[in-house]
Short mmCIF file of C-alpha atoms in Angstrom, two decimals:
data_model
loop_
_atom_site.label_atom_id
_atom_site.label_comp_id
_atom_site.label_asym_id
_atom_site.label_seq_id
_atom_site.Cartn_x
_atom_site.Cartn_y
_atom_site.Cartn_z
CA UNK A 1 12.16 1.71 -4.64
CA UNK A 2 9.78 -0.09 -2.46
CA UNK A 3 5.86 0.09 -2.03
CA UNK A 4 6.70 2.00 1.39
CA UNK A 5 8.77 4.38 -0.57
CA UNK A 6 6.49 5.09 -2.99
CA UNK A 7 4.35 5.65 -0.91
CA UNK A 8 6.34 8.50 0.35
CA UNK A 9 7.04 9.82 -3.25
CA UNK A 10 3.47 10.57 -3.94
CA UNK A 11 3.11 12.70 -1.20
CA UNK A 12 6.11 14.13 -2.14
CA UNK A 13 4.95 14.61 -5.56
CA UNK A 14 0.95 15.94 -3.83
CA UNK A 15 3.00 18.71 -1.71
CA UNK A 16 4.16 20.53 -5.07
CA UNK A 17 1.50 19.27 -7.74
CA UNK A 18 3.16 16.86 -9.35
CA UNK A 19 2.17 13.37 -11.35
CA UNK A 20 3.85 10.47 -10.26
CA UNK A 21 4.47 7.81 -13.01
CA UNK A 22 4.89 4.43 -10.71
CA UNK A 23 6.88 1.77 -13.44
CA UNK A 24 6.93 -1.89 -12.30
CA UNK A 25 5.78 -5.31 -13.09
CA UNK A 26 2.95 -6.60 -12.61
CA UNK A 27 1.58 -7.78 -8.80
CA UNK A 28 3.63 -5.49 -6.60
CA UNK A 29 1.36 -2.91 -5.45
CA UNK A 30 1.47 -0.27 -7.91
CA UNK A 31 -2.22 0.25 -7.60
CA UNK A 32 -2.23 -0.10 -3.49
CA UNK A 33 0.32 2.32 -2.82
CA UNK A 34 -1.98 4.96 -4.03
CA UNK A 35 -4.87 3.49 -2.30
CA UNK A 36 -3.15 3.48 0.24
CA UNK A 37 -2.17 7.20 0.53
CA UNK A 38 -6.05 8.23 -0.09
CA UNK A 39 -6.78 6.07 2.78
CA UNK A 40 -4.38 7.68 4.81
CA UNK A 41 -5.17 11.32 3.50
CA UNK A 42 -9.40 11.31 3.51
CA UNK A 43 -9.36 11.40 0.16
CA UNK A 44 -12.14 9.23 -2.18
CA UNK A 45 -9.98 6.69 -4.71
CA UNK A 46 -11.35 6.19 -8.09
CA UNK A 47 -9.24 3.91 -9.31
CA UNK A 48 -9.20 3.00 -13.38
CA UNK A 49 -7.83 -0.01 -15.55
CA UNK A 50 -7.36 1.76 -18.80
CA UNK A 51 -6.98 -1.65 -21.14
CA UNK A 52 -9.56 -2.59 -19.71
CA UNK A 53 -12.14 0.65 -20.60
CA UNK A 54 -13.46 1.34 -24.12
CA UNK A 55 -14.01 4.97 -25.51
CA UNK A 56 -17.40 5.21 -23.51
CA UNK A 57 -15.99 4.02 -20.18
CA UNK A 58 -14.21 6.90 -20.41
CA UNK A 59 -14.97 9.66 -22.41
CA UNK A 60 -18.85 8.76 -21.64
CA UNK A 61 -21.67 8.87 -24.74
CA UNK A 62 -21.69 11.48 -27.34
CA UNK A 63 -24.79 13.72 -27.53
CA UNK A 64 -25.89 16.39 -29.78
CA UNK A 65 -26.84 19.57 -28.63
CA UNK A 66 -28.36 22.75 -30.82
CA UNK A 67 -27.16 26.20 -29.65
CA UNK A 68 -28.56 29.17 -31.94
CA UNK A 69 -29.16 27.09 -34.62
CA UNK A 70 -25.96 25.34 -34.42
CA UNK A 71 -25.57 22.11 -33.65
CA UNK A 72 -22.65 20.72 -31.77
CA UNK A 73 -21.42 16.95 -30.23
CA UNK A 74 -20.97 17.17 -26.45
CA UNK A 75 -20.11 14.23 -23.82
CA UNK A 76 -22.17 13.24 -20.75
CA UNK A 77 -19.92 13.01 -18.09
CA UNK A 78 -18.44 9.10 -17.34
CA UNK A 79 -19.47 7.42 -14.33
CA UNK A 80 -16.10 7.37 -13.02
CA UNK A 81 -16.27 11.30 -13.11
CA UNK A 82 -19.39 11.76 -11.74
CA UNK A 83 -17.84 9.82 -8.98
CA UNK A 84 -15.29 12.00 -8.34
CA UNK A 85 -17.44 15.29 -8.69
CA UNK A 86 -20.13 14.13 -5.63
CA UNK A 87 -17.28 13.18 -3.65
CA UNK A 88 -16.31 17.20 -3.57
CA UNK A 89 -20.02 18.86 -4.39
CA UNK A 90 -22.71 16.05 -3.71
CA UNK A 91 -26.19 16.77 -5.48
CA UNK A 92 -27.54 17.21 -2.38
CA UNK A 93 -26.49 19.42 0.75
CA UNK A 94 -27.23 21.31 3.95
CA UNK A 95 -26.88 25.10 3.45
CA UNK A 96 -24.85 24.97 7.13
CA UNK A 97 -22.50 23.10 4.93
CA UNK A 98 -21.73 25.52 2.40
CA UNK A 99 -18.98 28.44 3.14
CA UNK A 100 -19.42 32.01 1.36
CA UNK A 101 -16.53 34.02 0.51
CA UNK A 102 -18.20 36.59 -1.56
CA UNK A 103 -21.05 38.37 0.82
CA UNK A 104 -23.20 39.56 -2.21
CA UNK A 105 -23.34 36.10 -4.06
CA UNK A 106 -23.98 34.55 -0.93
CA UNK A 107 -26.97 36.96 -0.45
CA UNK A 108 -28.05 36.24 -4.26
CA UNK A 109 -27.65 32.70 -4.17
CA UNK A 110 -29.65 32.21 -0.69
CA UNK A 111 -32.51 34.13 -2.39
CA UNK A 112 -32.37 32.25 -5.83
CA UNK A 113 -32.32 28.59 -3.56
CA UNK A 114 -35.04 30.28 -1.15
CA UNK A 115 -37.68 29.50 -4.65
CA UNK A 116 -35.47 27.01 -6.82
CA UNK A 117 -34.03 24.48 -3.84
CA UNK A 118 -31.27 23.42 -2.17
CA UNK A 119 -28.95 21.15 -4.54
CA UNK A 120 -25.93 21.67 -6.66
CA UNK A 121 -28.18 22.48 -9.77
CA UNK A 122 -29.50 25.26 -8.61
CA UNK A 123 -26.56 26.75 -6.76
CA UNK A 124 -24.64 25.99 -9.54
CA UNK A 125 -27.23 27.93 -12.07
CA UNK A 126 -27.52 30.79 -9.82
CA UNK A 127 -23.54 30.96 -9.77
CA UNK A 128 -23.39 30.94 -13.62
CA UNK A 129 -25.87 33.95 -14.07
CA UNK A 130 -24.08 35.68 -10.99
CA UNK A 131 -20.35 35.60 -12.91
CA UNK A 132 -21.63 35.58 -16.42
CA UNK A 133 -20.46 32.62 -17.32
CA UNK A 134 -21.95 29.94 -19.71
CA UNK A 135 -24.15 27.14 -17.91
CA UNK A 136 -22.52 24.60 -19.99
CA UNK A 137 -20.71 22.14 -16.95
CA UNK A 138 -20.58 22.18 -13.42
CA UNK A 139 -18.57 25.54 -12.75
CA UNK A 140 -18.58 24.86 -8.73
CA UNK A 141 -15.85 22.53 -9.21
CA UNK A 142 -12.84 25.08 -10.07
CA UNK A 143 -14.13 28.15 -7.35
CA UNK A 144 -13.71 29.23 -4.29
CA UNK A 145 -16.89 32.09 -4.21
CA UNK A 146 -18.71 29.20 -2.59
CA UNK A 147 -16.89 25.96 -0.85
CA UNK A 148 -18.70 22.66 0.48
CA UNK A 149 -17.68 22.24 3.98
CA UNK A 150 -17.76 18.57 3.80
CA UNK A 151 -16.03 18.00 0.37
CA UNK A 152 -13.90 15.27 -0.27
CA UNK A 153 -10.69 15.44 -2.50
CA UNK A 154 -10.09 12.50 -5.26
CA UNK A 155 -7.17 10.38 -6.00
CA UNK A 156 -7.95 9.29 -9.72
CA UNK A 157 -5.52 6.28 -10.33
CA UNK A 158 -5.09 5.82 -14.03
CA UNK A 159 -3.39 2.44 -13.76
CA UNK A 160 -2.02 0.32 -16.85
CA UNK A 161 -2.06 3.97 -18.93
CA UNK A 162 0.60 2.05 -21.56
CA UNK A 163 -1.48 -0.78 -22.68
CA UNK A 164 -4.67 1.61 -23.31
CA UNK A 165 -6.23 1.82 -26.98
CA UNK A 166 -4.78 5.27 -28.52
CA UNK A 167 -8.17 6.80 -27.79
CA UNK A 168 -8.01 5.70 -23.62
CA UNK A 169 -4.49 6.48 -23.44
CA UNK A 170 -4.96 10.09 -25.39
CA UNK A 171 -8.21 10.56 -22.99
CA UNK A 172 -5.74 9.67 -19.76
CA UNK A 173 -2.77 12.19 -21.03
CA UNK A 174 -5.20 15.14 -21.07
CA UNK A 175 -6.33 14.51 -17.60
CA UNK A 176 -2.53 14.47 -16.38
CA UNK A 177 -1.47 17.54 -18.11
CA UNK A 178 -4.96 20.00 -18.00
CA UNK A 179 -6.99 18.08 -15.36
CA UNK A 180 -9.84 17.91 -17.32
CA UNK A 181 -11.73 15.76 -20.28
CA UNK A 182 -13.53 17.50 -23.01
CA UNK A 183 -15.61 19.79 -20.39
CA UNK A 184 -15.55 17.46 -17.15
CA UNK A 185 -12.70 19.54 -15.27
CA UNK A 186 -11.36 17.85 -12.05
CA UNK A 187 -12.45 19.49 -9.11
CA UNK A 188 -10.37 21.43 -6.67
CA UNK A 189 -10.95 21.00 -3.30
CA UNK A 190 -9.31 23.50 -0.41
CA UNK A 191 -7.31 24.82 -2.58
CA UNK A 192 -5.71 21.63 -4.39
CA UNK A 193 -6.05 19.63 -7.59
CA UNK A 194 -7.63 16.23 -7.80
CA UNK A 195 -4.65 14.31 -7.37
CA UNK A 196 -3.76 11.66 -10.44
CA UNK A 197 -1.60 8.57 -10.24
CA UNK A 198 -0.27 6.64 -12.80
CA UNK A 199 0.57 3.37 -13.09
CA UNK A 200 2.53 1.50 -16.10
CA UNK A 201 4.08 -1.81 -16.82
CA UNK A 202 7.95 -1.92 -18.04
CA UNK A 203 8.98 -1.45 -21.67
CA UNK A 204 10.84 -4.03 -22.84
CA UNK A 205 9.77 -6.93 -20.96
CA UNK A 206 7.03 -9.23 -21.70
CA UNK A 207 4.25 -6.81 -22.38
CA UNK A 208 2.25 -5.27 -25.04
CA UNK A 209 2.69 -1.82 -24.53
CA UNK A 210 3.49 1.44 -25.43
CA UNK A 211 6.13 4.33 -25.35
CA UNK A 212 5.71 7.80 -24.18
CA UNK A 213 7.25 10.57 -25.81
CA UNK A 214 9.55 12.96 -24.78
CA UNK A 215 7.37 15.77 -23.96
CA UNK A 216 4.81 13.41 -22.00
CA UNK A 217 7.92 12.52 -19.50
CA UNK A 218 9.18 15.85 -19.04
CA UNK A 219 5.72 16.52 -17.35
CA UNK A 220 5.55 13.35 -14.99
CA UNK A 221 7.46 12.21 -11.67
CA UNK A 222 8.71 8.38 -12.91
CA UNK A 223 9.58 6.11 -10.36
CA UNK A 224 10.31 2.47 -11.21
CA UNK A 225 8.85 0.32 -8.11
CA UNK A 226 10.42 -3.49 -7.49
CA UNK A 227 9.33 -6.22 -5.27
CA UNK A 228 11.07 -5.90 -1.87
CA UNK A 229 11.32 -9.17 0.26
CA UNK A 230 11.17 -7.12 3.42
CA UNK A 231 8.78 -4.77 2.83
CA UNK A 232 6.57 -7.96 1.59
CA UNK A 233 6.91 -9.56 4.63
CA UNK A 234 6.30 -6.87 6.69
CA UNK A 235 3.07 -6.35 4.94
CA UNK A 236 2.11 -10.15 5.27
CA UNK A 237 2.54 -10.45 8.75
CA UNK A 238 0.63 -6.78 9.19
CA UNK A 239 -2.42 -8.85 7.31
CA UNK A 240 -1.68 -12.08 9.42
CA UNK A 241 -0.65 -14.49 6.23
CA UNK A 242 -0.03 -17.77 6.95
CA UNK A 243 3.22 -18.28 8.88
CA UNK A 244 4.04 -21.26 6.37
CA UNK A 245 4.30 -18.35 3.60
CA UNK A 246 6.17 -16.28 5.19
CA UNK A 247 8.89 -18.95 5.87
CA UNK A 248 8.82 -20.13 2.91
CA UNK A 249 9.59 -16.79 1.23
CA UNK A 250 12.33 -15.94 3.56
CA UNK A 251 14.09 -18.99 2.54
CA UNK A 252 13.28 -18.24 -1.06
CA UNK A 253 13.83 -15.24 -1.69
CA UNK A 254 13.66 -15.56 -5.72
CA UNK A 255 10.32 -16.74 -5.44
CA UNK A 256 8.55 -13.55 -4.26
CA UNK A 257 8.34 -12.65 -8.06
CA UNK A 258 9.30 -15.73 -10.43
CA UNK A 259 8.81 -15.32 -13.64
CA UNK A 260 9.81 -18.84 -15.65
CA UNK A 261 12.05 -18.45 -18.55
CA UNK A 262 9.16 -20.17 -20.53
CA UNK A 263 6.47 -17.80 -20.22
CA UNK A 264 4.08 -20.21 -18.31
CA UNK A 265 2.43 -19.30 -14.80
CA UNK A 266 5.26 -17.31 -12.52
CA UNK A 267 4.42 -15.27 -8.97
CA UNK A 268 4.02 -12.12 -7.57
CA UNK A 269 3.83 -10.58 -4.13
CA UNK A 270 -0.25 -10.49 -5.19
CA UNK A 271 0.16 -14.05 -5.66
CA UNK A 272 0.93 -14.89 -2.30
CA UNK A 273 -1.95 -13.48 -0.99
CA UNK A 274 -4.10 -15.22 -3.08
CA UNK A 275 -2.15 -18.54 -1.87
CA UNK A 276 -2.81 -17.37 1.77
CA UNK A 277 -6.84 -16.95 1.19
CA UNK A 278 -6.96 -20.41 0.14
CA UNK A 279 -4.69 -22.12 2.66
CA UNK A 280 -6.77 -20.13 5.49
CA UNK A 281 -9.98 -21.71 3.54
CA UNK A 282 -7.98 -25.53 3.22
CA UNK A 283 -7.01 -25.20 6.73
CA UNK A 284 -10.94 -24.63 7.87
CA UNK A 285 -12.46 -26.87 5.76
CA UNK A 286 -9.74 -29.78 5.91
CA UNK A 287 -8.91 -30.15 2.19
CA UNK A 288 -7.28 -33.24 1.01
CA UNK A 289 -3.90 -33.29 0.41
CA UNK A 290 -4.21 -33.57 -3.46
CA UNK A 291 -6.55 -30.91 -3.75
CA UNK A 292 -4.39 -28.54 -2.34
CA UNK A 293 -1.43 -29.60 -4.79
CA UNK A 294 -3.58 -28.85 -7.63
CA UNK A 295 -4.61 -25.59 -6.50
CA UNK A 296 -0.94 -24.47 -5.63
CA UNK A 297 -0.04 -26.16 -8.92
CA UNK A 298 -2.36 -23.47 -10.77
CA UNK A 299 -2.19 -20.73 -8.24
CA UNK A 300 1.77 -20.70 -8.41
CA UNK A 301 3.08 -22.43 -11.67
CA UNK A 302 4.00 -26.04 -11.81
CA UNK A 303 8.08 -25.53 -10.47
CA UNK A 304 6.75 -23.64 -7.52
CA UNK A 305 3.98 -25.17 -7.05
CA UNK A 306 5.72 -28.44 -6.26
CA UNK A 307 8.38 -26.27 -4.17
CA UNK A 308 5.79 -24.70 -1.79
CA UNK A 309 3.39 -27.90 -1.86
CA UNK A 310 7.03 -30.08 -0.02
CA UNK A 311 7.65 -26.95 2.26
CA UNK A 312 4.22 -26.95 3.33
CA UNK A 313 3.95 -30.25 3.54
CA UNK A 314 7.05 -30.38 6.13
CA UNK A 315 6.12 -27.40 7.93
CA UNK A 316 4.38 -29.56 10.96
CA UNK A 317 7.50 -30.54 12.10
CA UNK A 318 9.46 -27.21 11.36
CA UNK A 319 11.33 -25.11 14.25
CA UNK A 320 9.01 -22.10 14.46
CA UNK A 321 8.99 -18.91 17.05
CA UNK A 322 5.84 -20.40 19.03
CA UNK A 323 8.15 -23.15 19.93
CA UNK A 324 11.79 -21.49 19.99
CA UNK A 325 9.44 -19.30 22.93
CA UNK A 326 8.25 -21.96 24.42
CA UNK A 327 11.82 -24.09 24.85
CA UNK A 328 13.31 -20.93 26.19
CA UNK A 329 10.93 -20.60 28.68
CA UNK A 330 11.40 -24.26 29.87
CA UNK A 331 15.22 -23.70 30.25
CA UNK A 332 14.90 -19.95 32.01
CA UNK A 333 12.50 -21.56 34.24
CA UNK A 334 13.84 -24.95 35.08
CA UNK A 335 17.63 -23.89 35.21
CA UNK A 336 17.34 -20.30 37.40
CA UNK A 337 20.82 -20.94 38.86
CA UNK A 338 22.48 -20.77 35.28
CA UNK A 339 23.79 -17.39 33.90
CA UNK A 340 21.90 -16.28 30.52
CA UNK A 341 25.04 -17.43 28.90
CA UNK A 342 24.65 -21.04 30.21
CA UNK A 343 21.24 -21.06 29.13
CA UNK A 344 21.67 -20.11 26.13
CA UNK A 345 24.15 -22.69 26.00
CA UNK A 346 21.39 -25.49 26.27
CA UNK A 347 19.98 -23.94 23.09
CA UNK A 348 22.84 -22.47 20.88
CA UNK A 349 23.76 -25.53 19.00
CA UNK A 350 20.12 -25.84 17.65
CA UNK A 351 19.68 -21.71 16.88
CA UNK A 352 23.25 -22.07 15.00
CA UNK A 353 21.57 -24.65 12.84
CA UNK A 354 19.18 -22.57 11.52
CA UNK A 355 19.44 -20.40 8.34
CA UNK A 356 21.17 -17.11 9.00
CA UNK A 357 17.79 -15.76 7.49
CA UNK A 358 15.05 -17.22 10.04
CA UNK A 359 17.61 -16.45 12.83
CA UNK A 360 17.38 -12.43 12.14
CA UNK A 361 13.59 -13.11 11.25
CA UNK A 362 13.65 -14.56 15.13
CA UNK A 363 15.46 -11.63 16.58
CA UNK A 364 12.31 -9.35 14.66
CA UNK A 365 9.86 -11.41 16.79
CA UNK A 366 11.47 -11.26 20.29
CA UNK A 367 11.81 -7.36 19.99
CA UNK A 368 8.21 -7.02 18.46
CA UNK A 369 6.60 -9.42 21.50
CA UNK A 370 9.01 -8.64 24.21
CA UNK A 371 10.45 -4.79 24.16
CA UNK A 372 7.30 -3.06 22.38
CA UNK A 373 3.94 -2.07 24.26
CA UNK A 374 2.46 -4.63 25.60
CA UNK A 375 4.58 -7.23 25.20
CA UNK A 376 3.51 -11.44 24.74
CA UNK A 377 7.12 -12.31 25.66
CA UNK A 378 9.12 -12.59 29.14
CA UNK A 379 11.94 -9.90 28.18
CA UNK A 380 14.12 -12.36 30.03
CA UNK A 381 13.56 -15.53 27.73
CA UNK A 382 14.34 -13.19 24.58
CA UNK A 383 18.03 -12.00 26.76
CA UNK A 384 18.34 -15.70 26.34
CA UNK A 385 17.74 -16.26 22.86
CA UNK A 386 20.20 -12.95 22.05
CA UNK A 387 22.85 -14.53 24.12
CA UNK A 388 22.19 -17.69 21.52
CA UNK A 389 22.98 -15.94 18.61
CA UNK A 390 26.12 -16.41 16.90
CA UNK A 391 27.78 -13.59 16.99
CA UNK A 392 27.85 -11.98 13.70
CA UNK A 393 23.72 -11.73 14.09
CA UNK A 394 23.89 -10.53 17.42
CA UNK A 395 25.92 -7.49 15.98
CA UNK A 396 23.77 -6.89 13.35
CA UNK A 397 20.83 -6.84 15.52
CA UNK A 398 21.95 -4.84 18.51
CA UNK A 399 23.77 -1.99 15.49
CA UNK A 400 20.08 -1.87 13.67
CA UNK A 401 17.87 -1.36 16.95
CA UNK A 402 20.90 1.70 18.03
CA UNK A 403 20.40 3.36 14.64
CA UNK A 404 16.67 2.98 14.18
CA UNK A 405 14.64 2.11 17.58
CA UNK A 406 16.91 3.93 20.34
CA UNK A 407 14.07 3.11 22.87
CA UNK A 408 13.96 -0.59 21.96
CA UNK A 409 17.78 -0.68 22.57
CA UNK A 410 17.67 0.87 25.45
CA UNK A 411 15.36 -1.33 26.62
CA UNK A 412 17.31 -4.35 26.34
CA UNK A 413 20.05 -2.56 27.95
CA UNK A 414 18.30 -2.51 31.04
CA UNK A 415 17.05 -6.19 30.65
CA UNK A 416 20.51 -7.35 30.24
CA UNK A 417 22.02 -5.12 33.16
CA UNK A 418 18.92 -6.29 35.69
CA UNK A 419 19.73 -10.12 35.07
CA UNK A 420 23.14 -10.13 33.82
CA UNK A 421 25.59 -7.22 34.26
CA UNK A 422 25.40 -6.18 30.86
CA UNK A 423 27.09 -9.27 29.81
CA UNK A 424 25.57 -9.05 26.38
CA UNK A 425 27.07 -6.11 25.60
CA UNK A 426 30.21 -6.96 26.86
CA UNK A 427 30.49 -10.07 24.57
CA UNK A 428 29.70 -7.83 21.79
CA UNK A 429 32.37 -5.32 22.53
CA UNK A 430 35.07 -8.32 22.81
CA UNK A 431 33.84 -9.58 19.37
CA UNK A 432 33.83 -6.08 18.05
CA UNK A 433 37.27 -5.87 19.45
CA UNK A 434 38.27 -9.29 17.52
CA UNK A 435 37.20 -8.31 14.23
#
């Protein structure tokens, strides 16, 4: 699956309280898909790189505590959980903000706050010696006597959990099948768990880690995530990456994630991002030539590297949508007694020259700019380019838009019947008719 759809399988998995396991290599967006669902949800992201952590990253310090005489190792509570338990019951509050759904605690615990103050210590001490129950951890988080108006549920993302040290990984497992660490339990908040994501890298291929056992599975949601060229670009041009990488990945495909039979410095769709940062930065500060080899050089491997660096280097002169717009408009504007068909005559030869790849990628542009809201493009230049098309595209772009963008079709419908009899569908029915 793609970033998009898993996406859509962790709120799958949220509905019915389940972990999802995302599996892929590395620079995909294992660790934004989840970010990006807490984004989308309200929720606060805590996001954790378990090779990275040692045992008091997160398990926090070991302290000794004396009870009756006894004496007994407990562990403050990690950063990263502390975190996550403000985000639902912050230290400090409003008592507006707090919602009672026992009357008589509510009465006790407004009395008890009246002399001791209004913070989460106190309402938390008054609720222990209200229930009976041992002061020993913050018992708000796993209740619903008394709820914080304003809290916030966490998505703890527990990414690289199969290269962890035993101790990490052991630490991470507990959290995914009790929600809780030592005494630190997760909070609930309205009613649902903190949700946890994981996040591991592939057996078998070129990384150190580690196997899960059978048990451990049967308790997760796996779903193995790969790059996706269209769901990359999609994302790029949502971020506004540089045109010349966009291109360049459309007409290699392979090099969205390369990884060189030797081992040495491959890509990833993380990669390119990193690539577009520093072009934007070349581009503003006019960077030699030779500097920018060297940097694409590192940034992308040697192989690639040299690739990209002759793509980019040619791109000044390359047939782009800015000017495939622009020629259309000269020819709809200085030839109005032509039919579309004869204007798209004057520009066929040139749009069949093209790859088959940046033609479709076209065809994305003119419905984006011309059909949608507000659109940048003269709905009759892009009848023009459509008429272009070879006929195999035009198919394939006018069955897509009828199966997923009805409106969009429809749209062009009426463009082609207001300046051309529906001429464009007609061709496609006598090619339809052909095949």
């Amino acid at each position: 699956m793609n970033i998009n759809e898993a996406v859509e399988l962790i709120e799958d998995a949220d509905e019915v309280g389940h972990v999802p396991l995302l599996i892929g290599v590395h620079g995909i967006g294992k660790s934004q898909a989840p970010k990006d669902y807490a984004k989308r949800n309200n929720m606060y992201f805590e996001p954790l790189i378990l090779s990275l952590m040692d045992t008091g990253d997160m398990l926090g310090l070991p302290k000794e505590k004396t009870v009756g005489g006894l004496s007994s190792t407990n562990w403050s509570a990690p950063t990263w959980f502390t975190n996550i338990a403000n985000a639902a019951w912050p230290q400090n509050f409003e008592l507006v903000d707090l919602q009672f759904n026992d009357p008589d605690f509510q009465k006790t615990a407004l009395q008890y706050m009246e002399t001791e103050g209004v913070n989460r210590a106190a309402l938390n001490e008054v609720y222990c010696k209200y229930y009976e129950v041992p002061n020993d951890r913050l018992r708000l988080l796993r209740q619903d006597n008394v709820t914080y108006k304003k809290a916030k549920r966490s998505l703890l993302n527990l990414d690289e959990l199969n290269r962890a040290h035993k101790e990490i990984l052991d630490a991470g497992l507990q959290l995914i099948l009790d929600h809780r660490l030592h005494a630190h339990e997760l909070p609930i908040v309205n009613g649902k768990e903190t949700l946890i994501v994981g996040g591991v890298n592939p057996a078998g291929g070129d990384y150190s880690v580690g196997d899960f056992d059978p048990a451990f599975i049967d308790r997760i949601l796996e779903a193995v995530v790969e790059p996706d060229l269209k769901t990359s670009i999609d994302y790029y041009r949502n971020i506004n990456v540089e045109p010349v990488i966009i291109d360049f990945l459309q007409e290699h495909p392979s090099k969205l994630h390369f990884c060189p039979e030797d081992g040495s410095k491959g890509t990833s769709p993380r990669t390119w991002e990193r690539v577009d940062q520093y072009l934007k930065a070349a581009k503003a500060t006019k960077k030699s030539k030779e500097r920018i080899t060297r940097y694409l050089k590192s940034s992308l491997g040697t192989s690639v590297g040299i690739q990209f660096m002759a793509f980019y280097s040619d791109y000044a002169s390359a047939f782009r949508y800015d000017d495939l717009v622009a020629e259309l408009t000269d020819i709809v504007n200085n030839n109005p007694q032509l039919g579309k068909q004869a204007q798209a005559d004057l520009i066929s030869e040139k749009i069949a020259s093209l790859e088959s790849v940046k033609r479709m990628d076209f065809a994305d542009s003119f419905i984006k700019n011309a059909f949608k809201e507000k659109p940048k493009t003269d709905p009759e230049v892009a009848l023009v380019y459509f008429y272009a098309l070879p006929l195999e595209n035009l198919a394939a772009v006018l069955k897509a838009l009828q199966t997923e963008d009805v409106v969009t079709y429809a749209q062009l419908a009426k463009v082609d019947k207001q300046h051309n009899n529906k001429k464009l569908f007609m061709k496609l029915v006598g090619y339809s008719v052909d095949k």
